[in-house]
Tab-separated table of C-alpha atoms and ligand atoms in Angstrom:
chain	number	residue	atom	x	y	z
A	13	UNK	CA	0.000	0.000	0.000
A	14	UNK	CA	1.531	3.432	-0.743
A	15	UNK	CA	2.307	6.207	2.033
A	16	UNK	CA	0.696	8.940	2.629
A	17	UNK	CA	3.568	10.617	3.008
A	18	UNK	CA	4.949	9.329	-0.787
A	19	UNK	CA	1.451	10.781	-2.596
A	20	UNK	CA	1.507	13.986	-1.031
A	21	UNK	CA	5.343	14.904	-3.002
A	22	UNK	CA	4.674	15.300	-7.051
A	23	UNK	CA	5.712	12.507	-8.573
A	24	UNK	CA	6.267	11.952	-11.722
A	25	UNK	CA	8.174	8.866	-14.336
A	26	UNK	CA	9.586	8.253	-17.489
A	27	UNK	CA	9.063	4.317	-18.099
A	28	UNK	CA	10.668	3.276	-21.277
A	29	UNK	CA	10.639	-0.173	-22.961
A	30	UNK	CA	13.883	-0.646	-23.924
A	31	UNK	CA	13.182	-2.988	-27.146
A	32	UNK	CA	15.334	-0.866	-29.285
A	33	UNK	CA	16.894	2.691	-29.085
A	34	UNK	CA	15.208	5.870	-28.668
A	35	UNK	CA	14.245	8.106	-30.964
A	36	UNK	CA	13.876	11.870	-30.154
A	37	UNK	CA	10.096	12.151	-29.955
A	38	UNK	CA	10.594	9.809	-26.575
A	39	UNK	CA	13.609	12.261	-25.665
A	40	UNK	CA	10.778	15.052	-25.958
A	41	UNK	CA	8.271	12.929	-23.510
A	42	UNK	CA	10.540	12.226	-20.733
A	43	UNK	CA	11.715	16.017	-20.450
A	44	UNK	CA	8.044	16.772	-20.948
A	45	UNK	CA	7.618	14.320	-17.472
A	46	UNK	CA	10.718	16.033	-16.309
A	47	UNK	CA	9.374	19.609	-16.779
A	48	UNK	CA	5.654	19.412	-15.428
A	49	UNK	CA	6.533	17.179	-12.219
A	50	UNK	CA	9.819	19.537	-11.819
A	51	UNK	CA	8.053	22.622	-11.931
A	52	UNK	CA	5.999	21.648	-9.094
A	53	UNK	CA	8.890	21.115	-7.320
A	54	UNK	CA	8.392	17.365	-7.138
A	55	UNK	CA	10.549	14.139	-7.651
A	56	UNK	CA	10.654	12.302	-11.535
A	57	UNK	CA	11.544	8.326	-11.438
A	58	UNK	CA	13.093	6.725	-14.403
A	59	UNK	CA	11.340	3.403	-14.916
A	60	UNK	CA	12.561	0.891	-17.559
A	61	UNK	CA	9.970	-1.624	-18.696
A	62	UNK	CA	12.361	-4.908	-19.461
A	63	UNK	CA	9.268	-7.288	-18.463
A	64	UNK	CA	10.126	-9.707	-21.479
A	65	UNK	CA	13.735	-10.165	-21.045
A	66	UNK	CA	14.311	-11.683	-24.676
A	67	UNK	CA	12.926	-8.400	-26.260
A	68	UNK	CA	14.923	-6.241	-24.021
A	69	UNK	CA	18.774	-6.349	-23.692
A	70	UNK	CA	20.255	-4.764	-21.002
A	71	UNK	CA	22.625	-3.418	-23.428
A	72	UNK	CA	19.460	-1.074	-24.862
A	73	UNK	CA	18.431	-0.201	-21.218
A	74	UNK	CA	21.976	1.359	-20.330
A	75	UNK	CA	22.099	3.317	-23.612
A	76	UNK	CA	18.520	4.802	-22.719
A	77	UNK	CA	19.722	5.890	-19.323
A	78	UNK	CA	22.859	7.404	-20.841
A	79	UNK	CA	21.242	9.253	-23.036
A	80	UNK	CA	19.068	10.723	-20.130
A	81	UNK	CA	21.996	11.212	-18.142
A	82	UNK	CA	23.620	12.927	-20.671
A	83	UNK	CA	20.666	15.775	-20.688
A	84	UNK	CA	20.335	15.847	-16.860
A	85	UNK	CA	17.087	13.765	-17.102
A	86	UNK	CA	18.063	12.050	-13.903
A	87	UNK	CA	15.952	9.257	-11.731
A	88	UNK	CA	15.393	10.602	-8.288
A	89	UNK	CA	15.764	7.571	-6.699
A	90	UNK	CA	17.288	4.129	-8.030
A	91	UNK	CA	16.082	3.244	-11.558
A	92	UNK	CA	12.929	1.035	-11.497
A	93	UNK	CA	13.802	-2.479	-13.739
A	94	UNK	CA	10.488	-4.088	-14.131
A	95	UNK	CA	12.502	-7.336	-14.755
A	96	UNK	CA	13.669	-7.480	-10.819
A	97	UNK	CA	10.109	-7.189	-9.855
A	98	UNK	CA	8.193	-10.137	-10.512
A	99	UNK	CA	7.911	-11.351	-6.900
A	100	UNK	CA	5.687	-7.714	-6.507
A	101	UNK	CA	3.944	-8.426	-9.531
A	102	UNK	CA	2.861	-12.305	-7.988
A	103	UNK	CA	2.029	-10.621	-4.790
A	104	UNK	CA	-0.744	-8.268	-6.230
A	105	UNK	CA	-1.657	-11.033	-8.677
A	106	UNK	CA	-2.806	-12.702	-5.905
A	107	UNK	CA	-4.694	-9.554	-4.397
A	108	UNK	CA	-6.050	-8.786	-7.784
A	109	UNK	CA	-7.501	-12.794	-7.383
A	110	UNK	CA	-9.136	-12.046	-4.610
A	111	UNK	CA	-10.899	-8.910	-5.272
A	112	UNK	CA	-12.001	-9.890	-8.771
A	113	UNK	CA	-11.632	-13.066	-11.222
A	114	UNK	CA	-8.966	-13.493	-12.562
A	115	UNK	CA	-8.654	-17.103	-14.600
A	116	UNK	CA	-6.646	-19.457	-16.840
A	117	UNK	CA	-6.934	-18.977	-21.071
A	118	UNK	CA	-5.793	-21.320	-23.301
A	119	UNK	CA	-7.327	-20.136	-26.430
A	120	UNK	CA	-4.438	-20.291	-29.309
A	121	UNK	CA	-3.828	-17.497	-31.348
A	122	UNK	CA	-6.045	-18.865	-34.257
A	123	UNK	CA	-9.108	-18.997	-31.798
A	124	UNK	CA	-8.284	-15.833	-30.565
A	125	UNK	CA	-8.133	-14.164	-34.395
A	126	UNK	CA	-11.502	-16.157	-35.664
A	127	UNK	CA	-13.124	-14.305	-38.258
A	128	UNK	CA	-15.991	-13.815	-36.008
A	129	UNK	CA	-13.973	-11.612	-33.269
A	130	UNK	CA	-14.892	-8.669	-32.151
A	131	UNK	CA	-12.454	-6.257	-33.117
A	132	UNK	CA	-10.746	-2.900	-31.422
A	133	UNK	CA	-9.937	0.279	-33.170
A	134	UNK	CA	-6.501	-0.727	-32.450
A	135	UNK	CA	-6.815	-3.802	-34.641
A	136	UNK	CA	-6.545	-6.355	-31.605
A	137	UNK	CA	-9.477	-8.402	-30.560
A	138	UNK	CA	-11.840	-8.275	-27.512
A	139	UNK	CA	-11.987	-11.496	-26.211
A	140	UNK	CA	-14.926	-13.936	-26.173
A	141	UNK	CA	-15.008	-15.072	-22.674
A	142	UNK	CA	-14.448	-18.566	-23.944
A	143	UNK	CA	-12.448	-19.894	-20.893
A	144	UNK	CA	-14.376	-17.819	-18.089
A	145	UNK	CA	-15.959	-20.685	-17.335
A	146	UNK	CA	-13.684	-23.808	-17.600
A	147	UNK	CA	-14.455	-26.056	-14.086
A	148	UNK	CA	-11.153	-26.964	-11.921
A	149	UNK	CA	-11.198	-30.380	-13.839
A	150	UNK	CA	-11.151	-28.987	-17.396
A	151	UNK	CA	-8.429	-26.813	-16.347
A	152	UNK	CA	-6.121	-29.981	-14.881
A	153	UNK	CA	-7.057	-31.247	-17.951
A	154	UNK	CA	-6.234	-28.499	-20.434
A	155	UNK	CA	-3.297	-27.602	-18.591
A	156	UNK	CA	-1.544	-30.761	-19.414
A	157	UNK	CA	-1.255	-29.968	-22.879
A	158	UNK	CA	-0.747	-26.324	-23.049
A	159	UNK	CA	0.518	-23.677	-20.314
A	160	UNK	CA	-2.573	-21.093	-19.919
A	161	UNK	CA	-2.029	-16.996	-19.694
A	162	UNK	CA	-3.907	-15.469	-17.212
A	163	UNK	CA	-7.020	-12.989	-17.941
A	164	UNK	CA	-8.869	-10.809	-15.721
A	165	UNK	CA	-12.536	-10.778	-16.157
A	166	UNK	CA	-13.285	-6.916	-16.683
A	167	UNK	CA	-16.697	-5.844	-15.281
A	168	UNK	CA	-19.913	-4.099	-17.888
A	169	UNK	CA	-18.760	-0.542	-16.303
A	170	UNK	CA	-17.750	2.688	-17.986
A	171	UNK	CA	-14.507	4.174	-16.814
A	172	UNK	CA	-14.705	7.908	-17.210
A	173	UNK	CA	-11.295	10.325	-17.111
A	174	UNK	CA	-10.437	13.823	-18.093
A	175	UNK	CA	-7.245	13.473	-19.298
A	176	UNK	CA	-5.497	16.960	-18.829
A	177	UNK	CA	-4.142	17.098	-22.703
A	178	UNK	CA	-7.090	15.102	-24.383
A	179	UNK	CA	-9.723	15.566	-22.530
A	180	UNK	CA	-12.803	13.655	-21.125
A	181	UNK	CA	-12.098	9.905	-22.194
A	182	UNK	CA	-14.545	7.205	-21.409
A	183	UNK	CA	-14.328	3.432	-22.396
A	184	UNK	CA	-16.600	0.648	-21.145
A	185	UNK	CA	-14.345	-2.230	-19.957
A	186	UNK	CA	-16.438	-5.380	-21.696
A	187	UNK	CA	-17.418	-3.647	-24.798
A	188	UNK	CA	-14.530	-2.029	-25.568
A	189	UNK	CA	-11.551	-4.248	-24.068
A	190	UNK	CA	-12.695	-7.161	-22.988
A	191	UNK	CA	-10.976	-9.277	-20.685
A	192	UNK	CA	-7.392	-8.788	-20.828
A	193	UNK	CA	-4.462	-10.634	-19.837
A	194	UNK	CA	-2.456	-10.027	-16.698
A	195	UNK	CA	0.036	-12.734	-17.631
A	196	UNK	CA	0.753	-14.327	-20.097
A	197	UNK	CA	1.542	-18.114	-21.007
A	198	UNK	CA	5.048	-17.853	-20.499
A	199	UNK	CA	4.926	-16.145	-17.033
A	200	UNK	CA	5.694	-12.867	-18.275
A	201	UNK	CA	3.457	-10.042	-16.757
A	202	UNK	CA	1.763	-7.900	-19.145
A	203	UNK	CA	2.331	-4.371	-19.554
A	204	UNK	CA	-0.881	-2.977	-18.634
A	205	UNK	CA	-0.579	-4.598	-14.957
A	206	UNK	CA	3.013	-3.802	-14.643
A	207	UNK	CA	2.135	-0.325	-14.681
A	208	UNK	CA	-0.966	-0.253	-12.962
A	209	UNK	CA	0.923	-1.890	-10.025
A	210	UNK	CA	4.399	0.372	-10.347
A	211	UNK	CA	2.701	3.464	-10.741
A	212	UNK	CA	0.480	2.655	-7.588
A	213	UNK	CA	3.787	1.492	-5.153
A	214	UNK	CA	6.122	4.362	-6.733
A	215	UNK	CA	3.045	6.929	-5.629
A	216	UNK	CA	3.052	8.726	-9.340
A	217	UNK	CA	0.819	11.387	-9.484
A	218	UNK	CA	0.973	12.178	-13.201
A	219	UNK	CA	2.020	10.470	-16.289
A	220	UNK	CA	3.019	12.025	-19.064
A	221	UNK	CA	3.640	9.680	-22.240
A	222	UNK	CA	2.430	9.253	-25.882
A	223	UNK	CA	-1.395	9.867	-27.197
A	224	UNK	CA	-1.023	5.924	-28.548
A	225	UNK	CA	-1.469	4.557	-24.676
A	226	UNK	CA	-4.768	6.802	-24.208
A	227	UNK	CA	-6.853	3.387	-24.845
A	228	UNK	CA	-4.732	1.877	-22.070
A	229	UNK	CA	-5.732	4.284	-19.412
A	230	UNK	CA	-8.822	3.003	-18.469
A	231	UNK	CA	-7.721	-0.565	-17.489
A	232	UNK	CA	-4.879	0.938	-15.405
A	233	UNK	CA	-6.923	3.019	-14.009
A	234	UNK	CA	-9.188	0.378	-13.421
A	235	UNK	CA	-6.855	-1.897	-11.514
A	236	UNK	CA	-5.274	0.963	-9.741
A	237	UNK	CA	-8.815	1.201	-7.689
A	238	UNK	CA	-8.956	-2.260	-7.246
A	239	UNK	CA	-5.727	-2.698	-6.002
A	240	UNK	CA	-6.233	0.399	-3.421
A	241	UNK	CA	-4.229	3.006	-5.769
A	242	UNK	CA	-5.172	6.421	-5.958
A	243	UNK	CA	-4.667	6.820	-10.334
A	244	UNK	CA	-2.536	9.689	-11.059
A	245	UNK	CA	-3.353	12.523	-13.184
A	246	UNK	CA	-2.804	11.430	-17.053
A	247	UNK	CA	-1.073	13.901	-19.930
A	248	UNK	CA	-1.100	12.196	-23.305
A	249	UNK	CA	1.154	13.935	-25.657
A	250	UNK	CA	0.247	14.401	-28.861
A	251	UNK	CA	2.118	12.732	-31.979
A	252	UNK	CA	5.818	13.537	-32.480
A	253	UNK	CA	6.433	13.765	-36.133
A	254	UNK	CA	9.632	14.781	-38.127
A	255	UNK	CA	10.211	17.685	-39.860
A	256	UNK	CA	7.568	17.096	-42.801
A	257	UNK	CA	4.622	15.528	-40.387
A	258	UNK	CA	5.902	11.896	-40.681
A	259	UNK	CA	6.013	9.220	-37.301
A	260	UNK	CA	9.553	9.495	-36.116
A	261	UNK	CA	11.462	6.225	-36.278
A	262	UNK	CA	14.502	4.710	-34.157
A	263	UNK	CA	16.374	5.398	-37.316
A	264	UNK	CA	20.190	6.959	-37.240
A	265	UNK	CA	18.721	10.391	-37.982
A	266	UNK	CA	15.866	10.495	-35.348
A	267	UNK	CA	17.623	8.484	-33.132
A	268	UNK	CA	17.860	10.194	-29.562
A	269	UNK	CA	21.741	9.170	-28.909
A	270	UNK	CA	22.787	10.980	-32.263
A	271	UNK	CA	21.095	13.940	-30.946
A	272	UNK	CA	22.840	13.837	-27.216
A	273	UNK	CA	25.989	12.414	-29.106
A	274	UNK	CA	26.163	15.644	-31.559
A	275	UNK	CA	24.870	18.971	-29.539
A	276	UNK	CA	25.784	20.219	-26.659
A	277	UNK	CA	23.737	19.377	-23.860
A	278	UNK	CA	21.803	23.368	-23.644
A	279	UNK	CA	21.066	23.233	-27.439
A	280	UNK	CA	19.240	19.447	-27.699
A	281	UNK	CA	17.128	20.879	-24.316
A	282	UNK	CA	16.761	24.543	-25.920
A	283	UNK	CA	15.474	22.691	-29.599
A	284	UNK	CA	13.062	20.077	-28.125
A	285	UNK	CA	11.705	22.920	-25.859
A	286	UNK	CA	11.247	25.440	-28.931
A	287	UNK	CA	9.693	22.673	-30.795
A	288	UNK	CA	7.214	21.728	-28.608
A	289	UNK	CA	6.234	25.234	-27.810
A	290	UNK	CA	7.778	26.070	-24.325
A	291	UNK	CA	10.141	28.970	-25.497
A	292	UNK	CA	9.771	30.919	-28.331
A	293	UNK	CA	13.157	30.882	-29.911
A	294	UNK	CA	15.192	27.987	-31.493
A	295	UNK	CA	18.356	28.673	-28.937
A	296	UNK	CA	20.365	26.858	-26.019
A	297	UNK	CA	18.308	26.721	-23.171
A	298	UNK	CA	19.199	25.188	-19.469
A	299	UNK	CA	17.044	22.533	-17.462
A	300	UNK	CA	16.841	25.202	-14.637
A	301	UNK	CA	15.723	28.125	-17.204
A	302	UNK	CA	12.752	25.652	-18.982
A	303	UNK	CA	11.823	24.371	-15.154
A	304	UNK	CA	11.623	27.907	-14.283
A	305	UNK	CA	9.029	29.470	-17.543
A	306	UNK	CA	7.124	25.184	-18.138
A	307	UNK	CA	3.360	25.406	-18.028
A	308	UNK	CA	1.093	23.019	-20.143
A	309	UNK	CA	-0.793	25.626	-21.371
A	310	UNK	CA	2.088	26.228	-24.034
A	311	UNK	CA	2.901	22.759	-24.817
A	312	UNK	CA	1.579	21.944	-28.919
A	313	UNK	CA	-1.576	20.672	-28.886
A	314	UNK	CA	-1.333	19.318	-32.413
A	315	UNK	CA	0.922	17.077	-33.514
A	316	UNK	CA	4.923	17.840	-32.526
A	317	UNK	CA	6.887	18.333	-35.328
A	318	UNK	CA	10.706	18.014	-34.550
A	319	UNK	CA	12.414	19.233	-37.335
A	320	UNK	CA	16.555	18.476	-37.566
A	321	UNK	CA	17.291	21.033	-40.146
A	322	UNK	CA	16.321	23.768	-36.962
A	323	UNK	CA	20.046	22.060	-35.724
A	324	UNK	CA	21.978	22.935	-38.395
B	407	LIG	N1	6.866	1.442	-21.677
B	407	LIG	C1	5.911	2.129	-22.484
B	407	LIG	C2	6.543	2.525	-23.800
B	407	LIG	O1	7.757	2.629	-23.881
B	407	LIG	C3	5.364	3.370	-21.828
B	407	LIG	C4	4.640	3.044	-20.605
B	407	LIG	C5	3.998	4.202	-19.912
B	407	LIG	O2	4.503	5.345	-19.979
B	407	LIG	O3	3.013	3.944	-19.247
B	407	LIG	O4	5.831	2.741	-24.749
């Protein structure tokens, strides 16, 4: 359960996956974390999401905080490696279990794709419920031919949020999630608890990370209350493009170790703060100086474009 004492200090986090490098559009989220937490004179946590080992080297994970390091983007306390923490994860499994259902699925891949599935905006599917229902003996007996993920079963409820960049989100859990998967077949935890359940012990009282996790929310949000977690307040950045309104990739040019690698620490900070509107020239700027004049209201509410020619 989380202090008192921990919620009541701004907290804020930067939780990368570290599946491949950054690019700079993730640069421009975690000193967008940095900023707003810092300029209400709170703490910022770096967080690196390494939950499936295979995916994420360690190698990527010390090149991410590097590059953080290298801009003064600096954990407060010990970095958070979602790897080490699978004995916490078990633990509020286990809570989770008790409060709600949470059950084995051993649908393959092929059941789970039918033609007849229910499908999200985001092109994945919203489960059937097929295995709510499986008695103790069908499970001993599945279970010796295939290892089962774990779902929770998601109530018929609408979760409601005003997301301070977005706005008023809501999402109804069965309709438009279904039930979702805490863990999955190879003992892995999923994302969506992971966070629900770091965010909650770390006391984070705002997240600030990319407009693509707004469908997300609601689940974490979700199993924050049921796990006892006050949910923090939620800033989903709009797109960051390149220079002509494309996606950035983790390509050489975009990449965010080029850009700490190249310019001097004050001109990467003074460029990602011009392009996403916090000061109005394209010059060297100081963490201290863009602490000092941060305020949402002149963040880009359109997409970010961050354009490398305004480097040369
Ligand atoms: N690890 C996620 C990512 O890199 C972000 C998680 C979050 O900020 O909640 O996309």
């Amino acid at each position: 359960m989380v202090k008192d004492s921990k919620r009541t200090v701004p907290t804020g986090r930067f939780a990368p996956t570290p599946s491949g490098e950054m690019h700079a559009g993730n640069l421009l989220c975690a000193l967008l974390a940095y900023l707003s937490v810092k300029s209400k004179g709170g703490r910022f946590l770096v967080r690196i999401e390494d939950l499936d080992t295979d995916r994420c080297p360690r190698s990527s994970a010390d090149k991410i905080i590097g590059v953080l390091n290298e801009l003064g983007l600096t954990s407060d306390e010990p970095v958070i490696w979602q790897s080490g923490r699978a004995s916490v994860y078990r633990e509020k499994e286990n809570e989770l279990g008790r409060k709600t259902r949470v059950y084995p699925c051993f649908c393959t891949r092929a059941q789970l794709h039918a033609a007849e599935a229910p499908r999200l905006s985001d092109g994945g599917v919203i489960y059937s419920g097929a295995c709510r229902r499986l008695t103790s003996q069908q499970i001993a007996e599945m279970s010796k031919s295939r290892r089962p993920c774990y779902r929770v079963e998601v109530p018929d409820t609408e979760i409601v949020f005003t997301d301070l960049l977005a706005g008023e989100t809501v999402q109804n859990l069965k309709r438009q999630c279904g039930d979702f998967i805490l863990r999955r077949s190879d003992g892995v935890y999923a994302y969506q608890f992971a966070v629900a359940v770091d965010d909650g012990e770390s006391g984070v009282t705002e997240v600030v990370r990319g407009n693509d996790l707004l469908s997300s929310t609601p689940r974490q949000i979700w199993l924050m209350r049921l796990l006892g977690y006050t949910p923090p307040a939620y800033y989903h950045i709009p797109l960051v493009c390149d220079g002509d309104g494309r996606k950035l990739s983790k390509s050489e040019g975009d990449s965010a170790a080029r850009l700490v690698g190249t310019y001097p620490r004050e001109r990467v900070l003074g460029y990602l703060a011009y392009c996403a509107g916090i000061i109005e020239s394209n010059r060297a700027a100081s963490l201290e100086e863009l602490i000092d004049c941060f305020s949402w209201e002149k963040v880009r509410r359109g997409k970010i474009l961050l354009d490398k020619h305004l480097l040369i």
